[in-house]
Amino acid sequence: MISWLRTVFLKEFALISIAAGAGFVQTYWILSDSVPPWIYPFMAAVLTFSFYQIHKWVNYNWVKWRGLDENVAKPNLNLLIAGIVTTLFALVVFIIQYPITDLAVLSPAFLIGSAYVLPALWYQKRLRDRRLVKIFLISFTWAWVIGIWPAVIVHGNLSGFPLYLILLISIERALFIYALTVPFDIRDLWVDEHQGTITIPFAIGMKNAKRTAYMAAIGHGAIMGILLFLLDKQLIPVLPGVYILLIVILKLIRNAKPDSPDYYYSFYIDGCIIAQALMIIFLLN
């Protein structure tokens, strides 16, 4: 049982899915000082889980079809079915209890996520396979789900929400996710190269890729400070905790290697999203 849980959380995207829900709650809490209705972070989590499971299945068949790697492990069909069924359940509950327009706000992230996972029939490639775009697609999609979406839910719409705050939230979240994604691109460096996907570490080298991650992480911390100051000066006390975690993130980026164990990425690095959310909620409670 313990071995199965370890596999699901570290290799089957359960932890990163929980992180998506936690990231939603963090932004919602900062903007409203309250907990969102459960269905919103739950939807963020199950959609993330389903997309990653679909991505794993598509990638498996994609690799087999192109004859690139005969040793790639076959994904777990039960987890794929569980993800889709749970997402459909969440969708039905959402439509019954909440405005469908709240869900429609996710459309840009859904479209980009779909193009990231599924190959275009006329192009026979996924959007992620284009040179250097993989990490930016991930950053955009996550920034939308854990940044823009909760902001819209809190304020009802974006028409009354200052544009500069929208930009600050989206850029801060995108930089945060970019910084955490560079180590994953380092981990997948040889696999991506073998599959013909040119990522940042392959194009400019691991050392320079880490430098971009350092800059993104520091930029995230700076914008977080500005954002909290502009929203409410009473939010400022959370910054020491944010910056302590930032130091941890910089250390994790520095030590990332292609041969680091799975838990280094799927627990330590993915866990930073959850750790930041829990810390901010605790300090503001």
Coordinates of C-alpha atoms in Angstrom, one line a residue, residues 41-202:
P41 CA -9.5 24.0 -6.1
F42 CA -10.9 20.5 -6.5
M43 CA -11.6 21.2 -10.2
A44 CA -8.1 22.7 -10.6
A45 CA -6.6 19.5 -9.0
V46 CA -8.6 16.9 -11.0
L47 CA -8.1 18.8 -14.3
T48 CA -4.4 18.8 -13.7
F49 CA -4.4 15.2 -12.8
S50 CA -6.4 14.2 -15.9
F51 CA -4.2 16.3 -18.2
Y52 CA -1.0 14.8 -16.9
Q53 CA -2.5 11.3 -17.3
I54 CA -3.6 12.0 -20.8
H55 CA -0.2 13.4 -21.6
K56 CA 1.5 10.3 -20.3
W57 CA -0.7 8.1 -22.5
V58 CA -0.3 10.3 -25.5
N59 CA 3.4 10.4 -25.0
Y60 CA 3.7 6.6 -24.7
N61 CA 1.8 6.1 -27.9
W62 CA 3.6 8.9 -29.6
V63 CA 7.0 7.5 -28.8
K64 CA 6.0 4.0 -29.8
W65 CA 4.5 5.3 -33.1
R66 CA 7.7 7.1 -33.9
G67 CA 9.8 4.1 -32.9
L68 CA 12.0 6.2 -30.6
D69 CA 12.1 4.1 -27.5
E70 CA 10.9 0.5 -27.1
N71 CA 11.6 0.5 -23.4
V72 CA 9.1 3.3 -22.4
A73 CA 6.9 2.1 -19.5
K74 CA 3.2 1.7 -20.3
P75 CA 1.0 4.1 -18.3
N76 CA -1.6 3.0 -15.8
L77 CA -5.0 2.8 -17.5
N78 CA -6.9 2.8 -14.2
L79 CA -5.4 6.1 -13.2
L80 CA -6.4 7.6 -16.5
I81 CA -9.9 6.4 -16.1
A82 CA -10.1 7.6 -12.5
G83 CA -8.9 11.0 -13.6
I84 CA -11.5 11.4 -16.3
V85 CA -14.3 10.0 -14.2
T86 CA -13.4 12.3 -11.3
T87 CA -13.2 15.3 -13.6
L88 CA -16.6 14.6 -15.1
F89 CA -18.0 14.3 -11.5
A90 CA -16.5 17.7 -10.6
L91 CA -17.8 19.2 -13.8
V92 CA -21.4 18.0 -13.1
V93 CA -21.3 19.4 -9.5
F94 CA -19.8 22.7 -10.8
I95 CA -22.5 23.1 -13.4
I96 CA -25.3 22.4 -10.9
Q97 CA -24.1 24.7 -8.2
Y98 CA -22.0 27.5 -9.7
P99 CA -22.1 29.8 -12.8
I100 CA -20.8 28.1 -15.9
T101 CA -19.1 31.4 -16.7
D102 CA -16.7 30.8 -13.8
L103 CA -15.6 27.6 -15.6
A104 CA -15.4 29.3 -19.0
V105 CA -12.7 31.5 -17.6
L106 CA -10.4 28.5 -17.8
S107 CA -10.8 28.3 -21.6
P108 CA -7.4 29.8 -22.5
A109 CA -5.6 27.4 -20.1
F110 CA -7.7 24.5 -21.4
L111 CA -6.9 25.2 -25.0
I112 CA -3.2 25.7 -24.4
G113 CA -3.1 22.5 -22.2
S114 CA -4.9 20.5 -24.9
A115 CA -2.5 21.7 -27.6
Y116 CA 0.4 20.9 -25.3
V117 CA -0.8 17.3 -24.8
L118 CA -2.5 16.4 -28.0
P119 CA -0.9 16.3 -31.5
A120 CA -2.6 18.4 -34.1
L121 CA -3.9 16.1 -36.8
W122 CA -2.7 18.4 -39.6
Y123 CA 0.7 19.0 -38.1
Q124 CA 1.3 15.6 -36.5
K125 CA 3.1 17.3 -33.6
R126 CA 2.2 18.5 -30.2
L127 CA 2.7 22.2 -29.3
R128 CA 5.2 21.2 -26.7
D129 CA 7.4 19.6 -29.4
R130 CA 8.1 23.0 -31.0
R131 CA 11.5 24.5 -30.2
L132 CA 11.9 26.1 -26.7
V133 CA 8.2 26.6 -26.1
K134 CA 7.5 23.8 -23.7
I135 CA 8.4 25.6 -20.5
F136 CA 6.5 28.8 -21.5
L137 CA 3.3 26.8 -22.2
I138 CA 3.5 25.3 -18.7
S139 CA 4.2 28.6 -17.1
F140 CA 1.3 30.3 -18.9
T141 CA -1.2 27.5 -18.2
W142 CA -0.3 27.3 -14.5
A143 CA -0.3 31.1 -14.1
W144 CA -3.8 31.2 -15.5
V145 CA -5.2 28.4 -13.3
I146 CA -3.6 29.4 -10.0
G147 CA -3.4 33.2 -10.7
I148 CA -5.9 34.7 -13.1
W149 CA -8.8 32.2 -12.5
P150 CA -9.0 32.7 -8.7
A151 CA -8.7 36.5 -9.2
V152 CA -11.7 36.4 -11.5
I153 CA -13.7 34.3 -9.1
V154 CA -13.0 36.7 -6.2
H155 CA -13.9 39.8 -8.2
G156 CA -16.7 38.4 -10.3
N157 CA -15.0 39.6 -13.5
L158 CA -11.9 41.4 -14.5
S159 CA -13.6 44.7 -15.6
G160 CA -13.3 46.2 -12.1
F161 CA -9.9 44.7 -11.4
P162 CA -7.0 47.0 -12.1
L163 CA -5.0 45.9 -15.1
Y164 CA -1.6 46.4 -13.3
L165 CA -2.7 43.9 -10.6
I166 CA -3.8 41.4 -13.1
L167 CA -0.4 41.7 -14.8
L168 CA 1.5 41.5 -11.5
I169 CA -0.4 38.3 -10.4
S170 CA 0.0 36.6 -13.8
I171 CA 3.7 37.5 -14.1
E172 CA 4.5 36.6 -10.5
R173 CA 2.8 33.2 -10.8
A174 CA 4.4 32.5 -14.2
L175 CA 7.9 33.3 -12.9
F176 CA 7.3 31.1 -9.9
I177 CA 6.3 28.1 -12.1
Y178 CA 9.1 28.8 -14.6
A179 CA 11.7 28.7 -11.8
L180 CA 10.3 25.3 -10.6
T181 CA 10.0 23.9 -14.1
V182 CA 13.6 24.4 -15.2
P183 CA 14.8 21.6 -12.9
F184 CA 12.2 19.3 -14.6
D185 CA 13.6 20.2 -18.0
I186 CA 17.1 19.4 -16.7
R187 CA 15.8 16.0 -15.4
D188 CA 14.2 15.3 -18.8
L189 CA 17.1 16.7 -20.9
W190 CA 18.2 13.4 -22.5
V191 CA 14.6 12.1 -23.0
D192 CA 13.5 15.4 -24.6
E193 CA 16.6 15.4 -26.8
H194 CA 15.9 11.8 -27.9
Q195 CA 12.3 12.7 -28.8
G196 CA 13.4 15.8 -30.7
T197 CA 12.1 18.4 -28.2
I198 CA 14.5 21.3 -27.8
T199 CA 14.2 22.7 -24.3
I200 CA 16.0 25.6 -22.6
P201 CA 18.7 23.5 -20.9
F202 CA 19.5 21.8 -24.2

